[in-house]
Amino acid sequence: AQTVTQSQPEMSVQEAETVTLSCTYDTSENNYYLFWYKQPPSRQMILVIRQEAYKQQNATENRFSVNFQKAAKSFSLKISDSQLGDTAMYFCAFMTTGANNLFFGTGTRLTVIP
Amino acid sequence: GAVVSQHPSWVICKSGTSVKIECRSLDFQATTMFWYRQFPKQSLMLMATSNEGSKATYEQGVEKDKFLINHASLTLSTLTVTSAHPEDSSFYICSASGRATRAETQYFGPGTRLLVL
């Protein structure tokens, strides 16, 4: 079974600073996808970034980047130049290639302090 | 692109009534739709997966007779909570994936808050 662990229930960061959210997962699969979703107070789930396991290069999307360590089964999210609008719950998620099911971590509540 | 809507955004109903929640993919054909439930300050729990034109596949512990799912077209799935009780009060979120999107990526609706009195 796939499990996703987010060990930081809450984090805070000063505006304009950088923060890293951690995520580890457990799987016996070799081909899969990893995602970070953001859920702001509106509760709308928004895709932040995705990573294919077969790609060694870390995914980046503007201020968001990941550190994907396949051997260590680690998938951390780095947010640079944090903005007030980044305040949200962040969920790490896993999906096996060819499957439909997304497995979510328990989330990290990030607060950006002005 | 890849916008998913849900209706209603919130609903209050009396115990024993049925409530229908709609999930629509607005700009793509959703071959697969998913229904999640989220309790306060918790993660999303997958309830069921539905493919267009097929019966939904329910996760273990989810009563299929209580949570009726219909995916009759490539843009619409509905979740009906039958004979709702206060313990069914929750935040229900749908997501969709399919054609013209990255098939492995799910796009989420804004959620529906259900309160059963």
PDB file of C-alpha atoms in Angstrom:
ATOM      1  CA  ALA A   1       0.000   0.000   0.000  1.00  0.00           C
ATOM      2  CA  GLN A   2       1.063   3.525  -0.695  1.00  0.00           C
ATOM      3  CA  THR A   3       1.475   5.952   2.193  1.00  0.00           C
ATOM      4  CA  VAL A   4       2.367   9.609   2.188  1.00  0.00           C
ATOM      5  CA  THR A   5       3.798  11.301   5.270  1.00  0.00           C
ATOM      6  CA  GLN A   6       3.978  14.993   5.986  1.00  0.00           C
ATOM      7  CA  SER A   7       5.742  15.376   9.308  1.00  0.00           C
ATOM      8  CA  GLN A   8       5.177  19.116   9.720  1.00  0.00           C
ATOM      9  CA  PRO A   9       1.585  19.862  10.750  1.00  0.00           C
ATOM     10  CA  GLU A  10       2.224  23.602  10.829  1.00  0.00           C
ATOM     11  CA  MET A  11       4.886  25.973   9.577  1.00  0.00           C
ATOM     12  CA  SER A  12       5.318  29.691   9.288  1.00  0.00           C
ATOM     13  CA  VAL A  13       7.570  31.877   7.205  1.00  0.00           C
ATOM     14  CA  GLN A  14       8.268  35.554   6.974  1.00  0.00           C
ATOM     15  CA  GLU A  15       7.069  37.260   3.832  1.00  0.00           C
ATOM     16  CA  ALA A  16       9.715  37.227   1.070  1.00  0.00           C
ATOM     17  CA  GLU A  17      11.615  34.412   2.775  1.00  0.00           C
ATOM     18  CA  THR A  18      12.010  30.816   1.615  1.00  0.00           C
ATOM     19  CA  VAL A  19      10.361  27.801   3.203  1.00  0.00           C
ATOM     20  CA  THR A  20      10.600  24.078   2.559  1.00  0.00           C
ATOM     21  CA  LEU A  21       7.800  21.625   3.250  1.00  0.00           C
ATOM     22  CA  SER A  22       8.746  17.993   3.626  1.00  0.00           C
ATOM     23  CA  CYS A  23       7.035  14.904   2.275  1.00  0.00           C
ATOM     24  CA  THR A  24       8.055  11.275   2.276  1.00  0.00           C
ATOM     25  CA  TYR A  25       6.246   8.358   0.764  1.00  0.00           C
ATOM     26  CA  ASP A  26       6.394   4.620   0.737  1.00  0.00           C
ATOM     27  CA  THR A  27       5.802   2.496  -2.328  1.00  0.00           C
ATOM     28  CA  SER A  28       7.101  -0.578  -4.068  1.00  0.00           C
ATOM     29  CA  GLU A  29       6.227   0.865  -7.456  1.00  0.00           C
ATOM     30  CA  ASN A  30       8.872   2.243  -9.785  1.00  0.00           C
ATOM     31  CA  ASN A  31       6.687   4.444 -11.974  1.00  0.00           C
ATOM     32  CA  TYR A  32       4.517   7.029 -10.342  1.00  0.00           C
ATOM     33  CA  TYR A  33       3.646  10.691 -10.044  1.00  0.00           C
ATOM     34  CA  LEU A  34       3.990  13.059  -7.137  1.00  0.00           C
ATOM     35  CA  PHE A  35       2.025  16.216  -6.589  1.00  0.00           C
ATOM     36  CA  TRP A  36       1.770  19.170  -4.294  1.00  0.00           C
ATOM     37  CA  TYR A  37      -1.683  20.676  -3.927  1.00  0.00           C
ATOM     38  CA  LYS A  38      -2.542  23.888  -2.108  1.00  0.00           C
ATOM     39  CA  GLN A  39      -5.815  24.440  -0.255  1.00  0.00           C
ATOM     40  CA  PRO A  40      -6.289  28.090   0.748  1.00  0.00           C
ATOM     41  CA  PRO A  41      -9.011  29.223   3.155  1.00  0.00           C
ATOM     42  CA  SER A  42     -11.491  29.098   0.273  1.00  0.00           C
ATOM     43  CA  ARG A  43     -10.875  25.313   0.367  1.00  0.00           C
ATOM     44  CA  GLN A  44     -10.403  25.125  -3.392  1.00  0.00           C
ATOM     45  CA  MET A  45      -7.699  22.551  -4.092  1.00  0.00           C
ATOM     46  CA  ILE A  46      -5.136  23.987  -6.479  1.00  0.00           C
ATOM     47  CA  LEU A  47      -2.388  22.035  -8.198  1.00  0.00           C
ATOM     48  CA  VAL A  48       0.962  23.608  -7.368  1.00  0.00           C
ATOM     49  CA  ILE A  49       3.445  21.284  -9.010  1.00  0.00           C
ATOM     50  CA  ARG A  50       3.803  17.732 -10.289  1.00  0.00           C
ATOM     51  CA  GLN A  51       6.755  15.409 -10.789  1.00  0.00           C
ATOM     52  CA  GLU A  52       7.105  12.243 -12.823  1.00  0.00           C
ATOM     53  CA  ALA A  53       9.202   9.677 -11.019  1.00  0.00           C
ATOM     54  CA  TYR A  54      11.109   8.717 -14.154  1.00  0.00           C
ATOM     55  CA  LYS A  55      12.424  12.260 -14.515  1.00  0.00           C
ATOM     56  CA  GLN A  56      15.555  13.026 -12.578  1.00  0.00           C
ATOM     57  CA  GLN A  57      15.220  16.745 -13.076  1.00  0.00           C
ATOM     58  CA  ASN A  58      13.341  18.503 -10.315  1.00  0.00           C
ATOM     59  CA  ALA A  59      10.135  20.214 -11.372  1.00  0.00           C
ATOM     60  CA  THR A  60       9.847  23.989 -11.015  1.00  0.00           C
ATOM     61  CA  GLU A  61       6.916  26.351 -11.399  1.00  0.00           C
ATOM     62  CA  ASN A  62       7.901  29.968 -10.888  1.00  0.00           C
ATOM     63  CA  ARG A  63       8.526  30.385  -7.147  1.00  0.00           C
ATOM     64  CA  PHE A  64       7.773  26.725  -6.425  1.00  0.00           C
ATOM     65  CA  SER A  65      10.292  23.951  -6.847  1.00  0.00           C
ATOM     66  CA  VAL A  66      10.716  20.437  -5.572  1.00  0.00           C
ATOM     67  CA  ASN A  67      13.601  18.372  -4.333  1.00  0.00           C
ATOM     68  CA  PHE A  68      12.813  14.875  -5.520  1.00  0.00           C
ATOM     69  CA  GLN A  69      15.002  12.166  -4.049  1.00  0.00           C
ATOM     70  CA  LYS A  70      13.710   8.893  -5.465  1.00  0.00           C
ATOM     71  CA  ALA A  71      16.024   6.594  -3.544  1.00  0.00           C
ATOM     72  CA  ALA A  72      15.119   8.275  -0.289  1.00  0.00           C
ATOM     73  CA  LYS A  73      11.435   8.499  -1.317  1.00  0.00           C
ATOM     74  CA  SER A  74      11.417  12.147  -0.466  1.00  0.00           C
ATOM     75  CA  PHE A  75       9.570  14.957  -2.248  1.00  0.00           C
ATOM     76  CA  SER A  76       9.945  18.327  -0.575  1.00  0.00           C
ATOM     77  CA  LEU A  77       8.443  21.593  -1.778  1.00  0.00           C
ATOM     78  CA  LYS A  78      10.408  24.825  -1.687  1.00  0.00           C
ATOM     79  CA  ILE A  79       8.580  28.117  -1.851  1.00  0.00           C
ATOM     80  CA  SER A  80      10.797  31.081  -2.613  1.00  0.00           C
ATOM     81  CA  ASP A  81       9.952  34.732  -2.010  1.00  0.00           C
ATOM     82  CA  SER A  82       6.928  33.744   0.073  1.00  0.00           C
ATOM     83  CA  GLN A  83       3.818  35.846  -0.422  1.00  0.00           C
ATOM     84  CA  LEU A  84       0.810  36.372   1.808  1.00  0.00           C
ATOM     85  CA  GLY A  85      -1.299  34.520  -0.734  1.00  0.00           C
ATOM     86  CA  ASP A  86       0.778  31.410  -0.143  1.00  0.00           C
ATOM     87  CA  THR A  87      -0.921  30.976   3.239  1.00  0.00           C
ATOM     88  CA  ALA A  88      -2.760  27.666   2.900  1.00  0.00           C
ATOM     89  CA  MET A  89      -2.800  23.982   3.655  1.00  0.00           C
ATOM     90  CA  TYR A  90      -0.345  22.113   1.459  1.00  0.00           C
ATOM     91  CA  PHE A  91      -0.959  18.469   0.619  1.00  0.00           C
ATOM     92  CA  CYS A  92       1.577  16.114  -0.866  1.00  0.00           C
ATOM     93  CA  ALA A  93       0.026  13.381  -3.012  1.00  0.00           C
ATOM     94  CA  PHE A  94       1.116  10.204  -4.792  1.00  0.00           C
ATOM     95  CA  MET A  95      -0.313   8.313  -7.758  1.00  0.00           C
ATOM     96  CA  THR A  96       0.902   5.114  -9.361  1.00  0.00           C
ATOM     97  CA  THR A  97       1.298   5.345 -13.125  1.00  0.00           C
ATOM     98  CA  GLY A  98      -1.721   3.845 -14.830  1.00  0.00           C
ATOM     99  CA  ALA A  99      -3.861   4.084 -11.722  1.00  0.00           C
ATOM    100  CA  ASN A 100      -6.387   6.715 -10.775  1.00  0.00           C
ATOM    101  CA  ASN A 101      -6.129   6.934  -7.048  1.00  0.00           C
ATOM    102  CA  LEU A 102      -4.406   9.855  -5.404  1.00  0.00           C
ATOM    103  CA  PHE A 103      -2.992   9.171  -1.961  1.00  0.00           C
ATOM    104  CA  PHE A 104      -2.768  12.303   0.134  1.00  0.00           C
ATOM    105  CA  GLY A 105      -0.615  13.183   3.093  1.00  0.00           C
ATOM    106  CA  THR A 106      -2.141  14.770   6.166  1.00  0.00           C
ATOM    107  CA  GLY A 107      -1.143  18.255   5.107  1.00  0.00           C
ATOM    108  CA  THR A 108       1.026  21.102   6.351  1.00  0.00           C
ATOM    109  CA  ARG A 109      -0.572  24.374   7.332  1.00  0.00           C
ATOM    110  CA  LEU A 110       1.660  27.195   6.137  1.00  0.00           C
ATOM    111  CA  THR A 111       1.261  30.727   7.405  1.00  0.00           C
ATOM    112  CA  VAL A 112       3.097  33.588   5.741  1.00  0.00           C
ATOM    113  CA  ILE A 113       3.732  36.370   8.229  1.00  0.00           C
ATOM    114  CA  PRO A 114       3.780  39.942   6.953  1.00  0.00           C
TER     115      PRO A 114
ATOM    116  CA  GLY B   1      -8.174  25.506 -18.664  1.00  0.00           C
ATOM    117  CA  ALA B   2      -9.220  22.397 -16.708  1.00  0.00           C
ATOM    118  CA  VAL B   3     -11.931  24.040 -14.632  1.00  0.00           C
ATOM    119  CA  VAL B   4     -14.248  22.002 -12.456  1.00  0.00           C
ATOM    120  CA  SER B   5     -17.366  23.421 -10.838  1.00  0.00           C
ATOM    121  CA  GLN B   6     -19.583  22.119  -8.063  1.00  0.00           C
ATOM    122  CA  HIS B   7     -23.116  22.995  -7.169  1.00  0.00           C
ATOM    123  CA  PRO B   8     -24.308  23.864  -4.642  1.00  0.00           C
ATOM    124  CA  SER B   9     -21.417  25.376  -2.738  1.00  0.00           C
ATOM    125  CA  TRP B  10     -23.198  24.784   0.531  1.00  0.00           C
ATOM    126  CA  VAL B  11     -26.424  23.132   1.611  1.00  0.00           C
ATOM    127  CA  ILE B  12     -28.334  22.756   4.857  1.00  0.00           C
ATOM    128  CA  CYS B  13     -30.932  20.035   5.068  1.00  0.00           C
ATOM    129  CA  LYS B  14     -33.043  18.195   7.597  1.00  0.00           C
ATOM    130  CA  SER B  15     -32.160  14.733   8.753  1.00  0.00           C
ATOM    131  CA  GLY B  16     -33.723  12.081   6.547  1.00  0.00           C
ATOM    132  CA  THR B  17     -33.746  14.083   3.343  1.00  0.00           C
ATOM    133  CA  SER B  18     -31.618  13.436   0.277  1.00  0.00           C
ATOM    134  CA  VAL B  19     -29.144  15.884  -1.153  1.00  0.00           C
ATOM    135  CA  LYS B  20     -27.705  15.931  -4.661  1.00  0.00           C
ATOM    136  CA  ILE B  21     -24.347  17.528  -5.446  1.00  0.00           C
ATOM    137  CA  GLU B  22     -23.301  18.184  -9.029  1.00  0.00           C
ATOM    138  CA  CYS B  23     -19.767  18.204 -10.365  1.00  0.00           C
ATOM    139  CA  ARG B  24     -19.070  19.542 -13.836  1.00  0.00           C
ATOM    140  CA  SER B  25     -15.958  19.781 -15.959  1.00  0.00           C
ATOM    141  CA  LEU B  26     -16.394  23.067 -17.795  1.00  0.00           C
ATOM    142  CA  ASP B  27     -13.738  23.012 -20.474  1.00  0.00           C
ATOM    143  CA  PHE B  28     -12.670  19.414 -20.862  1.00  0.00           C
ATOM    144  CA  GLN B  29     -14.151  15.949 -21.080  1.00  0.00           C
ATOM    145  CA  ALA B  30     -13.759  14.148 -17.803  1.00  0.00           C
ATOM    146  CA  THR B  31     -13.397  10.455 -18.429  1.00  0.00           C
ATOM    147  CA  THR B  32     -12.919   9.900 -14.720  1.00  0.00           C
ATOM    148  CA  MET B  33     -14.371  11.757 -11.782  1.00  0.00           C
ATOM    149  CA  PHE B  34     -13.606  11.324  -8.113  1.00  0.00           C
ATOM    150  CA  TRP B  35     -15.517  12.150  -4.971  1.00  0.00           C
ATOM    151  CA  TYR B  36     -13.733  12.991  -1.741  1.00  0.00           C
ATOM    152  CA  ARG B  37     -14.830  13.817   1.742  1.00  0.00           C
ATOM    153  CA  GLN B  38     -12.881  16.128   4.011  1.00  0.00           C
ATOM    154  CA  PHE B  39     -13.439  16.548   7.722  1.00  0.00           C
ATOM    155  CA  PRO B  40     -12.273  19.737   9.455  1.00  0.00           C
ATOM    156  CA  LYS B  41      -8.506  20.060   9.582  1.00  0.00           C
ATOM    157  CA  GLN B  42      -8.042  16.679   7.976  1.00  0.00           C
ATOM    158  CA  SER B  43      -6.906  15.388   4.636  1.00  0.00           C
ATOM    159  CA  LEU B  44      -9.079  14.273   1.767  1.00  0.00           C
ATOM    160  CA  MET B  45     -10.585  10.830   1.906  1.00  0.00           C
ATOM    161  CA  LEU B  46     -11.454   9.228  -1.423  1.00  0.00           C
ATOM    162  CA  MET B  47     -15.002   7.942  -1.432  1.00  0.00           C
ATOM    163  CA  ALA B  48     -15.421   6.664  -4.957  1.00  0.00           C
ATOM    164  CA  THR B  49     -14.178   6.785  -8.523  1.00  0.00           C
ATOM    165  CA  SER B  50     -16.500   6.943 -11.482  1.00  0.00           C
ATOM    166  CA  ASN B  51     -15.850   6.468 -15.157  1.00  0.00           C
ATOM    167  CA  GLU B  52     -18.296   7.866 -17.668  1.00  0.00           C
ATOM    168  CA  GLY B  53     -21.002   5.355 -18.439  1.00  0.00           C
ATOM    169  CA  SER B  54     -19.870   2.871 -15.810  1.00  0.00           C
ATOM    170  CA  LYS B  55     -20.800   2.115 -12.243  1.00  0.00           C
ATOM    171  CA  ALA B  56     -18.744   3.857  -9.626  1.00  0.00           C
ATOM    172  CA  THR B  57     -16.065   2.043  -7.686  1.00  0.00           C
ATOM    173  CA  TYR B  58     -16.385   2.699  -3.970  1.00  0.00           C
ATOM    174  CA  GLU B  59     -13.617   2.689  -1.421  1.00  0.00           C
ATOM    175  CA  GLN B  60     -13.767   0.288   1.458  1.00  0.00           C
ATOM    176  CA  GLY B  61     -16.120   1.460   4.162  1.00  0.00           C
ATOM    177  CA  VAL B  62     -18.149   3.778   1.924  1.00  0.00           C
ATOM    178  CA  GLU B  63     -21.799   2.741   1.642  1.00  0.00           C
ATOM    179  CA  LYS B  64     -22.755   2.711  -2.001  1.00  0.00           C
ATOM    180  CA  ASP B  65     -26.464   2.722  -1.199  1.00  0.00           C
ATOM    181  CA  LYS B  66     -26.051   5.844   0.879  1.00  0.00           C
ATOM    182  CA  PHE B  67     -23.754   7.744  -1.446  1.00  0.00           C
ATOM    183  CA  LEU B  68     -25.163   7.310  -4.936  1.00  0.00           C
ATOM    184  CA  ILE B  69     -22.852   8.359  -7.731  1.00  0.00           C
ATOM    185  CA  ASN B  70     -23.857   8.853 -11.322  1.00  0.00           C
ATOM    186  CA  HIS B  71     -21.490   9.773 -14.144  1.00  0.00           C
ATOM    187  CA  ALA B  72     -23.871   9.930 -17.070  1.00  0.00           C
ATOM    188  CA  SER B  73     -21.865  12.201 -19.340  1.00  0.00           C
ATOM    189  CA  LEU B  74     -18.288  13.274 -19.925  1.00  0.00           C
ATOM    190  CA  THR B  75     -18.903  16.573 -18.161  1.00  0.00           C
ATOM    191  CA  LEU B  76     -21.202  15.728 -15.282  1.00  0.00           C
ATOM    192  CA  SER B  77     -21.106  13.529 -12.218  1.00  0.00           C
ATOM    193  CA  THR B  78     -23.537  13.663  -9.330  1.00  0.00           C
ATOM    194  CA  LEU B  79     -23.289  12.526  -5.742  1.00  0.00           C
ATOM    195  CA  THR B  80     -26.549  11.952  -3.906  1.00  0.00           C
ATOM    196  CA  VAL B  81     -26.454  11.590  -0.153  1.00  0.00           C
ATOM    197  CA  THR B  82     -29.578   9.590   0.606  1.00  0.00           C
ATOM    198  CA  SER B  83     -31.432   9.857   3.904  1.00  0.00           C
ATOM    199  CA  ALA B  84     -28.817  12.226   5.241  1.00  0.00           C
ATOM    200  CA  HIS B  85     -27.986  12.225   8.932  1.00  0.00           C
ATOM    201  CA  PRO B  86     -25.943  14.668  11.024  1.00  0.00           C
ATOM    202  CA  GLU B  87     -22.877  12.415  10.789  1.00  0.00           C
ATOM    203  CA  ASP B  88     -22.935  12.964   7.012  1.00  0.00           C
ATOM    204  CA  SER B  89     -22.185  16.635   7.576  1.00  0.00           C
ATOM    205  CA  SER B  90     -18.877  17.300   5.896  1.00  0.00           C
ATOM    206  CA  PHE B  91     -17.087  19.002   3.036  1.00  0.00           C
ATOM    207  CA  TYR B  92     -17.456  17.081  -0.216  1.00  0.00           C
ATOM    208  CA  ILE B  93     -15.022  17.688  -3.047  1.00  0.00           C
ATOM    209  CA  CYS B  94     -15.054  16.318  -6.555  1.00  0.00           C
ATOM    210  CA  SER B  95     -12.186  16.133  -8.984  1.00  0.00           C
ATOM    211  CA  ALA B  96     -11.876  15.176 -12.625  1.00  0.00           C
ATOM    212  CA  SER B  97      -9.304  13.998 -15.074  1.00  0.00           C
ATOM    213  CA  GLY B  98      -9.540  13.148 -18.713  1.00  0.00           C
ATOM    214  CA  ARG B  99      -9.148  14.190 -22.282  1.00  0.00           C
ATOM    215  CA  ALA B 100      -7.193  17.272 -23.199  1.00  0.00           C
ATOM    216  CA  THR B 101      -5.685  17.360 -19.737  1.00  0.00           C
ATOM    217  CA  ARG B 102      -2.805  15.466 -18.281  1.00  0.00           C
ATOM    218  CA  ALA B 103      -4.598  12.215 -17.635  1.00  0.00           C
ATOM    219  CA  GLU B 104      -2.774  11.561 -14.386  1.00  0.00           C
ATOM    220  CA  THR B 105      -3.610  14.984 -12.967  1.00  0.00           C
ATOM    221  CA  GLN B 106      -6.841  15.592 -11.104  1.00  0.00           C
ATOM    222  CA  TYR B 107      -8.470  18.997 -11.165  1.00  0.00           C
ATOM    223  CA  PHE B 108     -10.631  19.811  -8.209  1.00  0.00           C
ATOM    224  CA  GLY B 109     -13.957  21.530  -7.790  1.00  0.00           C
ATOM    225  CA  PRO B 110     -14.453  24.182  -5.112  1.00  0.00           C
ATOM    226  CA  GLY B 111     -16.244  21.805  -2.766  1.00  0.00           C
ATOM    227  CA  THR B 112     -19.687  21.581  -1.221  1.00  0.00           C
ATOM    228  CA  ARG B 113     -20.281  22.079   2.462  1.00  0.00           C
ATOM    229  CA  LEU B 114     -23.139  19.901   3.728  1.00  0.00           C
ATOM    230  CA  LEU B 115     -24.777  20.466   7.084  1.00  0.00           C
ATOM    231  CA  VAL B 116     -27.454  18.039   8.174  1.00  0.00           C
ATOM    232  CA  LEU B 117     -29.616  19.209  11.054  1.00  0.00           C
TER     233      LEU B 117
END
